[in-house]
Coordinates of C-alpha atoms in Angstrom, one line a residue:
Q1 CA 15.2 73.4 64.1
A2 CA 12.9 75.3 66.5
G3 CA 12.9 72.4 69.0
G4 CA 16.7 72.2 68.8
L5 CA 17.1 75.9 69.5
T6 CA 14.8 75.7 72.5
T7 CA 16.9 72.9 73.9
L8 CA 20.1 74.9 73.3
L9 CA 18.4 77.9 75.0
Q10 CA 17.8 75.8 78.1
L11 CA 21.4 74.7 78.1
V12 CA 22.7 78.3 77.7
R13 CA 20.6 79.2 80.7
E14 CA 21.1 76.2 83.0
G15 CA 24.1 74.1 81.9
T16 CA 27.5 73.8 83.4
A17 CA 30.2 76.2 82.1
E18 CA 31.4 73.5 79.7
V19 CA 27.9 72.7 78.5
R20 CA 27.1 76.4 78.1
A21 CA 30.2 76.9 76.0
Q22 CA 29.2 74.0 73.7
A23 CA 25.7 75.3 73.5
V24 CA 26.9 78.8 72.4
S25 CA 29.1 77.2 69.8
A26 CA 26.2 75.2 68.5
V27 CA 23.9 78.3 68.3
L28 CA 26.6 80.1 66.4
N29 CA 26.8 77.3 63.8
L30 CA 23.1 77.1 63.4
L31 CA 22.6 80.8 63.0
Q32 CA 25.4 81.6 60.6
G33 CA 23.9 82.3 57.2
N34 CA 20.4 81.1 58.2
A35 CA 17.8 83.9 58.5
D36 CA 15.1 81.5 59.6
N37 CA 17.2 80.2 62.5
Q38 CA 18.2 83.7 63.5
A39 CA 14.6 84.8 63.6
A40 CA 13.6 81.7 65.6
W41 CA 16.4 82.3 68.1
V42 CA 15.2 85.8 68.7
E43 CA 11.6 84.5 69.0
V44 CA 12.4 82.0 71.8
G45 CA 14.2 84.6 73.9
G46 CA 17.8 83.8 72.9
I47 CA 19.2 87.4 73.0
P48 CA 18.6 88.0 76.7
A49 CA 19.9 84.6 77.5
L50 CA 23.2 85.2 75.7
V51 CA 23.6 88.7 77.1
G52 CA 23.1 87.3 80.6
L53 CA 25.6 84.6 80.0
A54 CA 28.2 87.0 78.7
W55 CA 27.8 89.3 81.8
D56 CA 28.4 86.3 84.1
A57 CA 31.8 86.7 85.6
T58 CA 32.6 83.0 85.2
T59 CA 32.1 83.0 81.4
S60 CA 35.3 82.7 79.4
M61 CA 36.4 85.4 77.0
E62 CA 36.3 82.9 74.2
V63 CA 32.6 82.3 74.9
R64 CA 32.0 86.1 75.2
G65 CA 33.6 86.6 71.8
A66 CA 31.3 84.0 70.3
I67 CA 28.3 85.7 71.9
A68 CA 29.4 89.1 70.5
K69 CA 29.5 87.5 67.1
I70 CA 26.0 86.1 67.4
L71 CA 24.7 89.5 68.7
G72 CA 26.2 91.2 65.7
M73 CA 24.6 88.7 63.3
L74 CA 21.2 89.3 65.0
A75 CA 21.6 93.1 65.1
K76 CA 22.3 93.0 61.4
S77 CA 19.3 90.8 60.7
S78 CA 16.6 93.2 61.6
P79 CA 16.0 96.5 63.5
A80 CA 13.7 94.6 65.9
S81 CA 16.6 92.3 66.9
A82 CA 18.9 95.3 67.3
A83 CA 16.4 96.9 69.5
T84 CA 16.2 93.7 71.7
V85 CA 20.0 93.9 72.1
V86 CA 19.6 97.4 73.4
Q87 CA 16.7 96.6 75.7
T88 CA 18.4 93.6 77.3
G89 CA 21.6 95.4 78.3
G90 CA 23.6 94.1 75.3
V91 CA 25.0 97.5 74.4
G92 CA 26.9 98.0 77.6
L93 CA 28.2 94.4 77.3
L94 CA 29.4 95.0 73.7
V95 CA 31.1 98.3 74.7
R96 CA 32.9 96.5 77.4
L97 CA 34.0 93.8 75.0
T98 CA 35.6 96.3 72.6
Q99 CA 38.4 96.4 75.1
D100 CA 39.1 92.7 74.9
P101 CA 41.3 91.6 71.9
S102 CA 39.5 88.3 71.5
A103 CA 36.1 89.8 71.2
C104 CA 36.8 93.4 70.0
S105 CA 36.1 93.1 66.2
H106 CA 32.9 91.2 66.8
A107 CA 31.8 93.7 69.4
I108 CA 32.4 96.7 67.1
F109 CA 30.6 94.9 64.2
A110 CA 27.6 94.4 66.5
L111 CA 27.6 97.9 67.8
R112 CA 27.8 99.3 64.3
H113 CA 24.6 97.5 63.3
V114 CA 22.9 98.7 66.5
A115 CA 23.9 102.2 65.7
V116 CA 22.6 102.1 62.1
S117 CA 19.3 100.5 63.2
S118 CA 18.0 103.5 65.2
Q119 CA 18.7 106.7 67.0
E120 CA 18.0 104.9 70.2
G121 CA 20.7 102.4 69.4
K122 CA 23.2 105.3 68.9
A123 CA 22.1 106.9 72.1
A124 CA 22.6 103.6 74.0
I125 CA 26.1 103.2 72.7
V126 CA 27.1 106.8 73.7
Q127 CA 25.4 106.5 77.2
S128 CA 27.4 103.2 77.7
G129 CA 30.7 105.0 77.2
G130 CA 31.1 103.9 73.6
I131 CA 32.8 107.0 72.3
A132 CA 35.5 107.0 75.0
A133 CA 36.1 103.2 74.5
L134 CA 36.5 103.6 70.7
V135 CA 38.9 106.5 71.1
R136 CA 41.0 104.3 73.4
L137 CA 41.1 101.8 70.6
L138 CA 42.3 104.4 68.2
Q139 CA 45.2 105.2 70.6
Q140 CA 46.1 101.6 71.4
A141 CA 44.9 99.0 68.9
G142 CA 46.3 97.7 65.7
D143 CA 45.5 99.0 62.3
E144 CA 42.4 96.8 61.5
I145 CA 40.7 97.4 64.8
C146 CA 41.5 101.1 64.6
G147 CA 39.8 101.2 61.2
F148 CA 36.7 99.5 62.6
A149 CA 36.6 101.9 65.5
A150 CA 36.9 104.9 63.2
G151 CA 34.1 103.6 61.1
L152 CA 31.8 103.2 64.1
L153 CA 32.8 106.7 65.4
S154 CA 31.9 108.1 62.0
T155 CA 28.5 106.5 62.2
L156 CA 27.9 107.7 65.7
A157 CA 28.9 111.3 64.9
D158 CA 27.0 111.6 61.6
G159 CA 24.0 113.8 62.1
S160 CA 24.5 114.3 65.9
P161 CA 26.2 117.5 67.1
K162 CA 26.1 116.1 70.6
N163 CA 28.1 113.0 69.6
Q164 CA 30.5 115.1 67.5
A165 CA 31.2 117.3 70.5
A166 CA 31.7 114.2 72.6
L167 CA 34.2 112.8 70.1
V168 CA 36.2 116.0 70.2
A169 CA 36.0 116.2 74.0
E170 CA 37.3 112.6 74.3
G171 CA 40.4 113.5 72.3
G172 CA 39.4 111.7 69.1
V173 CA 40.6 114.2 66.5
L174 CA 44.4 113.6 66.8
P175 CA 44.3 109.8 66.7
L176 CA 41.9 110.1 63.7
I177 CA 44.4 112.3 61.9
S178 CA 47.2 109.8 62.7
L179 CA 45.2 106.9 61.4
A180 CA 44.4 108.8 58.2
A181 CA 48.0 109.5 57.7
L182 CA 49.6 106.2 58.7
G183 CA 46.8 103.6 58.4
S184 CA 46.1 101.0 55.7
P185 CA 43.9 102.2 52.8
D186 CA 40.7 100.9 54.5
A187 CA 41.6 102.3 58.0
S188 CA 42.7 105.6 56.5
R189 CA 39.4 105.9 54.5
R190 CA 37.3 105.3 57.6
A191 CA 39.3 107.9 59.6
A192 CA 38.9 110.4 56.8
A193 CA 35.1 109.8 56.9
A194 CA 35.0 110.6 60.6
L195 CA 37.1 113.7 60.0
E196 CA 34.7 114.7 57.2
V197 CA 31.8 114.6 59.6
L198 CA 33.7 116.6 62.2
A199 CA 35.0 119.2 59.8
L200 CA 31.5 119.8 58.4
N201 CA 29.9 120.5 61.7
S202 CA 32.4 121.4 64.4
A203 CA 34.4 124.6 64.5
E204 CA 36.4 123.3 67.4
A205 CA 37.2 120.1 65.4
R206 CA 38.2 122.2 62.3
G207 CA 40.6 124.2 64.5
L208 CA 42.2 121.0 66.0
I209 CA 42.5 119.4 62.5
A210 CA 44.2 122.5 61.2
Q211 CA 46.6 122.8 64.2
A212 CA 47.6 119.2 63.9
G213 CA 48.5 119.4 60.2
G214 CA 45.4 117.5 59.2
A215 CA 44.9 119.6 56.1
Q216 CA 48.2 118.3 54.7
V217 CA 47.3 114.7 55.5
L218 CA 43.9 115.1 53.8
A219 CA 45.4 116.7 50.8
R220 CA 47.9 113.9 50.4
L221 CA 45.1 111.3 50.6
V222 CA 43.2 113.2 47.9
Q223 CA 46.3 113.3 45.7
E224 CA 47.5 109.7 46.2
R225 CA 44.2 107.8 46.8
E226 CA 41.5 110.0 45.4
C227 CA 39.8 109.7 48.8
R228 CA 36.4 111.4 48.5
H229 CA 36.0 111.8 52.3
S230 CA 39.4 113.6 52.5
A231 CA 38.3 115.8 49.6
A232 CA 35.1 116.7 51.4
A233 CA 36.9 117.3 54.8
L234 CA 39.5 119.5 53.1
Q235 CA 36.7 121.5 51.4
H236 CA 35.1 122.2 54.7
L237 CA 38.4 123.3 56.2
T238 CA 39.1 125.6 53.3
A239 CA 35.7 127.1 53.3
S240 CA 35.9 127.8 57.0
A241 CA 39.3 129.4 56.6
V242 CA 38.1 131.9 54.0
A243 CA 34.6 132.6 55.4
P244 CA 34.0 136.1 56.6
P245 CA 33.9 136.6 60.3

């Protein structure tokens, strides 16, 4: 397979638009569910070639979506591969692709695995405008994508006061409350997880959650769905309200 991957790499780099699209499709098929092929593709320099192709203005959105899917697969496969995505400019590409409906879910999946791989991965996402892009999705996208965006925002905010402050500053609290209240069970749970992180660590976020009726939303989720994230967020709100000045 290594020889075949090397040939495909050359086609990705040098082929016509049609040949490049076919090569990307072939790479995707070879890498899905095959750890050896994933490692081999990284070894021959496949990640920077795909990132470069996706940045090319002539590349179709369909091909960019396939590339985002491959990058997610590779970022999940190992921290080293995720680091290569960061080092080759893949994070900025993926943040941009979150705004395209045909690539959005794959881009968020890839970014999530970049984020969990290292603090450097998290930082690269934030520096590339990831928090603002994800908040825009919360305000505009459908339920499933909103849930994915909330999950990634929770990952980015967890353990990072700077990212928590950025999420609040970008106006993320209100759409998270709305998603928790109106979203599907999965989307609602992910929104509640993000609110839990904010309620634990940010006095400003706690104030915004309370002012927007978030406590009532969280209480309903505890009662109706036994949502542990909502219970924890509600506990943080309650503890803050009764704490001495």
